[in-house]
Amino acid sequence: MKKSYLILLLFIIAKFVLQYVLISPEYELQRDEYLHLDQANHLAWGYLSVPPVSSWFAWLIKILGNSVFWVKFFPALFGALTMVVVWKAIEELKGDLFACLLASFGLLFSALLRLNMLYQPNSLDVLLWTFFFYILIKYVNTEKVKWLYLAGIAFGIGILNKYNIVFLALGFIPALLITKQRRIFTNPHLYGAVFLVLIIVSPNLFWQYNNGFPVIHHMKELSETQLVNVDRFDFFKAQLLFFIGVTFVILFAFYSLLFYKPFEKFRFFFWGYVITMGLFIFFKAKNYYVIGLYPIYIGFGSVYLGNILKNGWKRFLKPVCILHPIVLFLPIYNISFPNKSPEFIASHKESYKKFGLLRWEDGKDHPLPQDFADMLGWKELAQKVDKEYSRLSKSGNTLVLCDNYGQAGAINYYSTKGIKAVSFNADYINWFDLSKKYKNLIRVKDRPEDELQETGAFFENSVIAGSVTNQFAREKGTTIFSFENAKIDIRKRIQDEIDEVKGAY
């Protein structure tokens, strides 16, 4: 094995180790992860929330035992492969070992550690953006048509993973048109690759068509409820922090793409970044949607720095560049990851409060950062629902109906009773089994409100069976209502509500 690949292997090992040790065992999975894992039980070519690829890996995780180890393995794997692709891109750009080391340290100690903690489409999205850019570099250097078709495959899988990758095409097509690389559009194989993309994504397109294109409703809802609140100043600030240890490398990448002669044929990468970022800003995208852009630019910048720091006194700056991402990571390590117990964080809240990490969406400060609080209380909820489900099921079929997808997914993940909880929220609205009559109902509510009076009128007995009591959990106070011996067939009321929700799109 080449010495350089042995070093790369060490980076991969370090990546996996960090991804596992950065999460203290007190924390559970995050609410989105439960939804994506539950999709393994409902395989389809599309979902209301995401395209289908995440469900395929969720199915594989299920086959492997559905343990937390495997849930965390795949995002860590995608993060490690992102480093591998950038390493190979640097070699293709004639970069030296210093360039590979600088880029790898910059990627290892970056926002990717946060992104790769969670089982979501985002980790694979970043990998596929990076792989697509690597393929572009290979095509520009060789002009072999196989790279065009490989780009088509990568882009097609990217769409099936997260529609976000469409911004890559919207940004880089005009970038290619305004540079010398526009000649790629005269190559008939490019259109063969486009056709290949259409073949790959066609099952999802048919699914969207058959289901009334819910992606449009999802995007509209996202825009109205979340993207409308995006602050563009915060968006720009986040760009500086994602890869804080190598932000200077990215800036050198932009300079080199404009003025470094060996990179002249890659100048479209500069304009591709500008246009793509412009689109994200215009549509008020969430800041992390952009992360997939950066790894390849870290590669370009590292190669350029490797060349200008090669001789004379400048070579002594190489260790400084290497140490920079490591040194900046150390303070971030202590506050940006759920590697401390909730009790520790609550007792050292000033360290977190001064960075605004305790401020939640409600504008108030809480004992824990919101992301960390969203990883607590789920197992408690599932265990209490299991207990009540066991009691009620002795007298007949029992439906578990939740307010949100996190509750339903967590119950289904942790349940030892085979519960198939549902919700009118997200994909669960398509997973109701109304083929059987339900005698009992367990209702999991965010807020108690008047549930006993309103729903209890349709059952002979109704009680509060429990609630989430973990003081640090975002779900604290979530209440479990138990309704026994239905006076009516509740399926009609449930179907009416399903129709009302689906009618919105």
XYZ file of C-alpha atoms in Angstrom:
505
model
C 0.000 0.000 0.000
C 1.240 3.480 -0.889
C 2.253 5.594 2.098
C -0.303 8.235 1.143
C -3.156 5.706 1.163
C -2.080 4.433 4.569
C -2.440 8.006 5.826
C -5.843 8.253 4.148
C -6.872 5.044 5.931
C -5.903 6.645 9.247
C -8.133 9.632 8.437
C -11.018 7.278 7.684
C -10.533 5.471 10.999
C -10.334 8.813 12.830
C -13.560 9.908 11.127
C -15.464 6.849 12.308
C -14.075 7.073 15.839
C -14.999 10.750 16.154
C -18.538 10.206 14.875
C -19.176 7.630 17.580
C -17.468 9.361 20.523
C -19.048 12.770 19.858
C -22.419 11.503 21.112
C -22.732 10.748 24.815
C -24.690 7.538 25.549
C -27.356 9.513 27.420
C -28.679 10.788 24.097
C -31.037 8.887 21.826
C -31.747 9.344 18.126
C -33.052 12.646 16.782
C -36.702 12.917 15.661
C -35.940 12.997 11.913
C -33.956 9.777 12.171
C -36.979 7.849 13.456
C -39.003 8.873 10.396
C -36.279 7.870 7.941
C -35.779 4.533 9.701
C -39.511 3.811 9.667
C -39.556 4.247 5.896
C -37.809 0.862 5.721
C -41.176 -0.643 6.709
C -42.986 1.175 3.897
C -40.688 0.968 0.866
C -41.855 3.094 -2.041
C -40.463 5.197 -4.885
C -41.225 8.376 -3.003
C -42.390 9.941 0.225
C -44.015 13.196 1.253
C -40.834 14.343 2.993
C -37.937 12.936 0.942
C -37.116 10.874 -2.170
C -36.582 7.113 -1.687
C -32.823 6.532 -1.258
C -32.801 7.065 2.510
C -35.425 4.299 2.826
C -33.111 1.887 0.998
C -30.322 2.404 3.503
C -32.901 2.275 6.310
C -33.950 -1.148 4.979
C -30.292 -2.229 5.042
C -29.969 -0.960 8.625
C -33.087 -2.962 9.502
C -31.592 -6.105 7.952
C -28.404 -5.526 9.969
C -30.366 -5.386 13.213
C -31.618 -1.796 13.409
C -29.157 -0.970 16.197
C -27.880 2.521 16.910
C -24.422 1.378 15.771
C -25.660 0.861 12.218
C -27.849 3.967 12.286
C -24.707 6.007 12.951
C -22.495 3.927 10.651
C -23.876 5.048 7.308
C -23.709 8.832 7.772
C -20.170 8.327 9.110
C -19.375 6.215 6.035
C -20.677 8.914 3.688
C -18.549 11.484 5.515
C -15.460 9.287 5.239
C -16.096 8.695 1.531
C -16.364 12.456 1.028
C -12.802 12.735 2.321
C -11.721 9.927 -0.007
C -13.263 11.645 -3.055
C -11.571 14.964 -2.232
C -8.260 13.122 -1.760
C -8.656 11.558 -5.231
C -9.635 14.924 -6.701
C -6.454 16.458 -5.290
C -4.412 13.693 -6.904
C -6.186 14.381 -10.196
C -5.279 18.077 -9.825
C -1.599 17.082 -9.300
C -1.647 18.031 -5.649
C 0.998 16.741 -3.236
C 0.702 14.999 0.131
C 0.549 18.346 1.947
C -2.546 19.281 -0.077
C -4.184 15.966 0.785
C -3.388 16.393 4.487
C -4.621 19.983 4.619
C -7.909 19.127 2.922
C -8.441 16.017 5.049
C -7.852 17.841 8.331
C -10.152 20.620 7.138
C -12.918 18.150 6.298
C -12.399 16.026 9.397
C -12.646 18.939 11.838
C -15.619 20.745 10.343
C -19.400 21.022 10.320
C -19.454 17.619 8.660
C -18.994 16.127 12.124
C -22.407 17.545 13.064
C -23.979 16.658 9.727
C -22.655 13.094 9.788
C -24.016 12.475 13.304
C -27.569 12.028 12.088
C -29.188 9.516 9.762
C -30.651 11.939 7.226
C -30.255 12.420 3.453
C -27.812 15.303 4.058
C -24.657 13.200 4.493
C -25.144 11.330 1.224
C -26.144 14.600 -0.441
C -22.750 16.144 0.376
C -20.960 13.021 -0.844
C -22.846 13.009 -4.159
C -22.208 16.728 -4.788
C -18.511 16.115 -4.150
C -18.422 12.985 -6.312
C -20.181 14.807 -9.146
C -17.580 17.600 -9.006
C -14.784 15.009 -9.026
C -16.313 13.457 -12.139
C -16.385 16.910 -13.793
C -12.685 17.306 -13.062
C -11.960 13.877 -14.549
C -13.967 14.684 -17.666
C -12.254 18.040 -18.194
C -8.852 16.373 -17.868
C -9.576 13.360 -20.071
C -12.700 14.201 -22.134
C -13.637 10.527 -21.973
C -17.373 10.068 -22.413
C -17.583 7.449 -19.668
C -17.304 10.287 -17.148
C -20.394 11.955 -18.600
C -22.445 8.816 -18.081
C -21.013 8.329 -14.605
C -22.001 11.936 -13.871
C -25.520 11.081 -15.038
C -25.689 8.134 -12.657
C -24.372 10.216 -9.747
C -26.801 13.051 -10.454
C -29.749 10.669 -10.859
C -29.016 8.983 -7.532
C -28.546 12.455 -6.052
C -32.083 13.439 -7.056
C -33.440 10.193 -5.603
C -31.648 11.077 -2.366
C -32.475 14.786 -2.026
C -33.955 17.202 -4.552
C -31.497 19.816 -3.299
C -28.937 18.640 -5.871
C -31.019 20.269 -8.619
C -29.409 23.553 -7.514
C -26.072 22.116 -8.646
C -27.361 21.847 -12.205
C -29.029 25.256 -12.089
C -25.764 26.813 -10.975
C -23.244 24.964 -13.127
C -25.031 24.861 -16.471
C -24.781 28.660 -16.907
C -21.263 28.555 -15.415
C -20.186 26.166 -18.160
C -21.910 28.274 -20.808
C -19.940 31.435 -19.944
C -16.539 29.688 -20.014
C -14.523 27.768 -22.591
C -15.917 24.509 -21.287
C -19.188 25.353 -23.041
C -18.068 22.963 -25.755
C -19.337 20.155 -23.544
C -22.811 21.023 -24.864
C -21.727 19.999 -28.380
C -20.981 16.476 -27.191
C -23.971 14.230 -27.988
C -23.022 11.932 -25.108
C -23.966 14.726 -22.691
C -27.574 14.323 -23.788
C -27.237 10.576 -23.461
C -26.194 11.181 -19.855
C -29.204 13.479 -19.356
C -31.452 10.731 -20.708
C -29.824 8.336 -18.243
C -30.717 10.739 -15.423
C -34.349 10.723 -16.573
C -34.413 6.924 -16.616
C -33.029 6.788 -13.063
C -35.457 9.338 -11.607
C -38.523 8.271 -13.628
C -39.928 5.909 -10.930
C -39.952 8.809 -8.479
C -41.533 11.105 -11.075
C -44.302 8.559 -11.650
C -44.799 8.266 -7.894
C -45.053 12.051 -7.605
C -47.583 12.127 -10.450
C -49.709 9.353 -8.965
C -49.729 11.076 -5.581
C -50.515 14.589 -6.805
C -46.916 15.879 -6.675
C -46.713 16.242 -2.888
C -43.184 17.626 -3.290
C -44.759 20.898 -4.439
C -46.903 21.062 -1.305
C -43.872 20.140 0.829
C -41.743 22.888 -0.732
C -44.540 25.419 -0.356
C -45.068 24.459 3.283
C -41.305 24.595 3.901
C -41.132 28.039 2.336
C -44.064 29.389 4.346
C -43.136 27.905 7.715
C -39.328 27.736 7.764
C -37.525 29.385 4.849
C -39.480 32.608 5.343
C -37.688 32.949 8.687
C -34.195 32.495 7.237
C -31.980 35.479 8.024
C -29.557 36.133 5.167
C -26.939 37.581 7.532
C -27.038 34.361 9.563
C -26.823 32.434 6.286
C -23.576 34.188 5.343
C -22.184 33.852 8.859
C -22.781 30.106 8.751
C -20.793 29.830 5.524
C -17.724 31.087 7.384
C -18.234 28.632 10.236
C -18.961 25.385 8.388
C -15.291 24.825 7.549
C -13.832 27.413 9.886
C -10.413 25.760 10.034
C -9.930 25.986 6.275
C -11.992 29.027 5.320
C -8.734 30.603 4.126
C -8.197 27.555 1.888
C -11.585 28.087 0.239
C -10.708 31.753 -0.394
C -7.444 30.675 -2.016
C -9.482 28.258 -4.125
C -11.554 31.124 -5.514
C -8.410 33.122 -6.265
C -6.700 30.172 -7.942
C -9.704 29.408 -10.132
C -9.502 32.964 -11.480
C -5.755 33.545 -11.722
C -3.792 30.273 -11.402
C -2.862 29.132 -14.913
C -3.098 25.341 -14.309
C -6.686 25.837 -13.104
C -7.788 27.962 -16.058
C -9.791 25.120 -17.575
C -11.649 24.759 -14.264
C -12.672 28.420 -14.069
C -16.313 27.430 -14.419
C -16.074 26.153 -10.826
C -15.709 29.752 -9.651
C -18.772 30.921 -11.555
C -20.626 27.767 -10.573
C -20.148 28.644 -6.920
C -21.235 32.250 -7.440
C -24.401 31.335 -9.346
C -25.370 28.425 -7.098
C -24.886 30.527 -3.969
C -26.912 33.298 -5.577
C -29.789 30.876 -6.136
C -29.655 29.595 -2.566
C -29.665 33.162 -1.254
C -32.520 34.219 -3.541
C -34.697 31.315 -2.409
C -33.706 31.862 1.249
C -32.431 28.316 1.607
C -31.334 26.917 4.955
C -27.629 27.455 5.471
C -26.706 23.762 5.581
C -28.185 23.140 2.114
C -24.963 24.639 0.733
C -22.450 22.406 2.525
C -22.090 20.074 -0.471
C -20.476 22.884 -2.449
C -17.413 23.271 -0.258
C -15.389 20.024 -0.082
C -14.179 20.228 -3.690
C -13.155 23.874 -3.242
C -11.125 22.854 -0.209
C -9.403 20.474 -2.613
C -8.674 23.226 -5.158
C -7.392 25.589 -2.473
C -5.183 22.925 -0.896
C -3.547 22.123 -4.231
C -2.873 25.805 -4.881
C -1.395 26.359 -1.412
C 0.728 23.250 -1.835
C 2.281 24.874 -4.905
C 2.855 28.392 -3.565
C 4.264 27.119 -0.239
C 6.633 24.687 -1.890
C 9.888 26.650 -1.727
C 11.838 29.070 0.425
C 10.623 30.410 3.752
C 7.010 29.815 2.726
C 7.396 26.091 3.250
C 7.530 26.758 7.005
C 3.904 27.915 6.783
C 2.763 24.404 5.910
C 2.655 23.162 9.526
C 0.705 26.311 10.480
C -1.890 25.557 7.792
C -2.182 21.948 8.969
C -2.550 22.907 12.635
C -5.092 25.659 11.952
C -8.211 23.424 11.602
C -7.111 21.308 14.575
C -6.561 24.272 16.916
C -9.866 25.921 15.972
C -11.726 22.658 16.484
C -10.712 22.223 20.131
C -13.014 24.901 21.632
C -15.823 23.858 19.271
C -15.500 20.268 20.481
C -16.548 21.261 23.993
C -19.817 22.999 23.124
C -21.030 22.040 19.648
C -21.634 18.327 20.136
C -23.815 16.255 22.498
C -20.706 14.773 24.124
C -21.546 16.032 27.615
C -24.402 14.766 29.767
C -27.540 16.918 30.014
C -26.787 17.484 33.689
C -23.287 18.738 32.889
C -24.560 21.159 30.242
C -27.286 22.462 32.551
C -24.734 23.083 35.298
C -22.320 24.839 32.912
C -24.921 26.752 30.954
C -22.929 29.991 30.756
C -20.422 28.360 28.390
C -23.280 27.600 26.001
C -25.419 30.671 26.639
C -22.746 33.169 25.561
C -22.774 31.617 22.091
C -26.576 31.630 21.927
C -26.712 27.840 21.889
C -29.455 27.640 24.507
C -31.866 29.825 22.512
C -34.674 27.751 20.954
C -37.143 28.527 18.181
C -39.474 30.036 20.784
C -36.900 32.767 21.418
C -36.285 31.624 24.998
C -33.224 30.113 26.666
C -33.516 26.508 27.855
C -31.248 24.171 29.862
C -29.967 22.405 26.697
C -29.440 23.355 23.048
C -32.584 22.514 21.077
C -30.852 19.879 18.936
C -29.640 18.056 22.048
C -33.041 18.241 23.741
C -34.508 16.725 20.592
C -32.472 13.573 21.307
C -34.053 12.876 24.705
C -37.316 11.471 26.038
C -38.157 9.226 23.107
C -37.376 5.925 24.794
C -39.359 6.964 27.862
C -42.334 7.774 25.645
C -42.135 4.429 23.834
C -41.878 2.435 27.060
C -44.944 4.114 28.575
C -46.952 3.639 25.384
C -45.886 -0.020 25.292
C -47.160 -0.531 28.829
C -50.565 0.984 28.075
C -50.782 -0.794 24.723
C -50.243 -4.164 26.441
C -53.142 -3.466 28.801
C -55.582 -2.232 26.148
C -54.770 -4.864 23.524
C -56.139 -7.591 25.736
C -59.639 -6.316 24.963
C -59.262 -5.601 21.231
C -57.405 -3.806 18.448
C -55.659 -0.659 19.642
C -54.585 2.264 17.464
C -51.672 4.495 18.530
C -52.153 7.976 17.055
C -49.497 10.656 17.573
C -49.306 14.392 17.001
C -45.986 14.352 15.111
C -43.733 12.044 13.150
C -41.029 12.044 15.820
C -43.380 10.519 18.369
C -44.724 7.905 15.950
C -41.265 6.987 14.679
C -39.721 6.718 18.141
C -42.541 4.505 19.412
C -42.190 2.223 16.402
C -38.396 2.081 16.775
C -38.268 1.293 20.506
C -41.508 -0.677 20.916
C -41.166 -4.276 22.020
C -44.865 -4.911 21.362
C -44.851 -4.513 17.597
C -46.725 -1.204 17.709
C -47.291 0.560 14.391
C -47.972 4.099 15.551
C -49.267 6.608 13.013
C -49.857 10.328 12.718
C -51.551 12.847 10.448
C -48.084 14.371 10.148
C -45.546 13.729 7.342
C -45.448 10.291 5.681
C -47.434 8.612 8.447
C -50.635 9.924 6.920
C -50.183 7.281 4.195
C -49.488 4.451 6.633
C -52.815 4.085 8.451
C -54.263 0.579 8.462
C -58.023 1.143 8.386
C -58.804 -2.383 7.259
C -59.557 -3.421 10.832
C -61.907 -1.977 13.403
C -60.290 -0.416 16.455
C -61.780 -0.847 19.897
C -59.207 1.262 21.748
C -57.123 4.330 21.068
C -53.878 5.654 22.515
C -53.502 9.333 21.679
C -50.069 10.945 22.068
C -50.430 14.723 22.247
C -47.911 17.568 22.341
C -50.212 19.482 24.678
C -53.016 18.054 26.851
C -55.657 20.657 25.854
C -59.187 19.194 26.165
C -58.401 15.765 24.750
C -60.149 13.799 27.508
C -63.409 15.682 26.972
C -63.314 15.860 23.165
C -62.163 12.349 22.267
C -63.373 10.721 25.477
C -66.980 11.290 24.398
C -66.572 8.507 21.812
C -65.266 5.912 24.298
C -66.572 4.310 27.480
C -63.383 4.936 29.480
C -60.675 7.561 29.135
C -57.648 8.338 31.301
C -54.235 9.996 31.153
C -51.822 7.057 31.065
C -48.604 9.025 31.449
C -46.370 11.713 30.014
C -42.745 12.455 29.148
C -41.087 13.600 32.358
C -37.449 13.975 31.278
C -36.754 17.553 32.338
C -34.256 18.099 29.531
C -36.322 16.657 26.661
C -37.903 18.881 24.051
C -40.868 16.485 24.272
C -41.245 17.072 28.011
C -44.942 17.222 28.838
C -46.039 15.165 25.839
C -49.075 13.322 27.192
C -50.359 9.796 26.612
C -54.159 9.524 26.604
C -55.832 6.138 26.811
C -59.325 5.562 25.405
C -61.064 2.214 25.888
C -64.117 0.563 24.296
C -65.113 2.797 21.379
C -68.809 3.647 21.090
C -68.474 4.255 17.342
C -66.367 3.013 14.463
C -63.535 5.576 14.718
C -62.255 4.735 11.234
C -64.762 7.119 9.634
C -63.519 10.085 11.689
C -59.901 9.147 10.972
C -60.518 8.842 7.237
C -62.246 12.237 7.198
C -59.208 13.854 8.810
C -56.839 12.077 6.413
C -58.875 13.389 3.477
C -58.829 16.907 4.936
C -55.038 16.919 5.364
C -54.397 15.417 1.932
C -56.830 17.878 0.406
C -54.333 20.621 1.186
C -52.128 19.276 -1.568
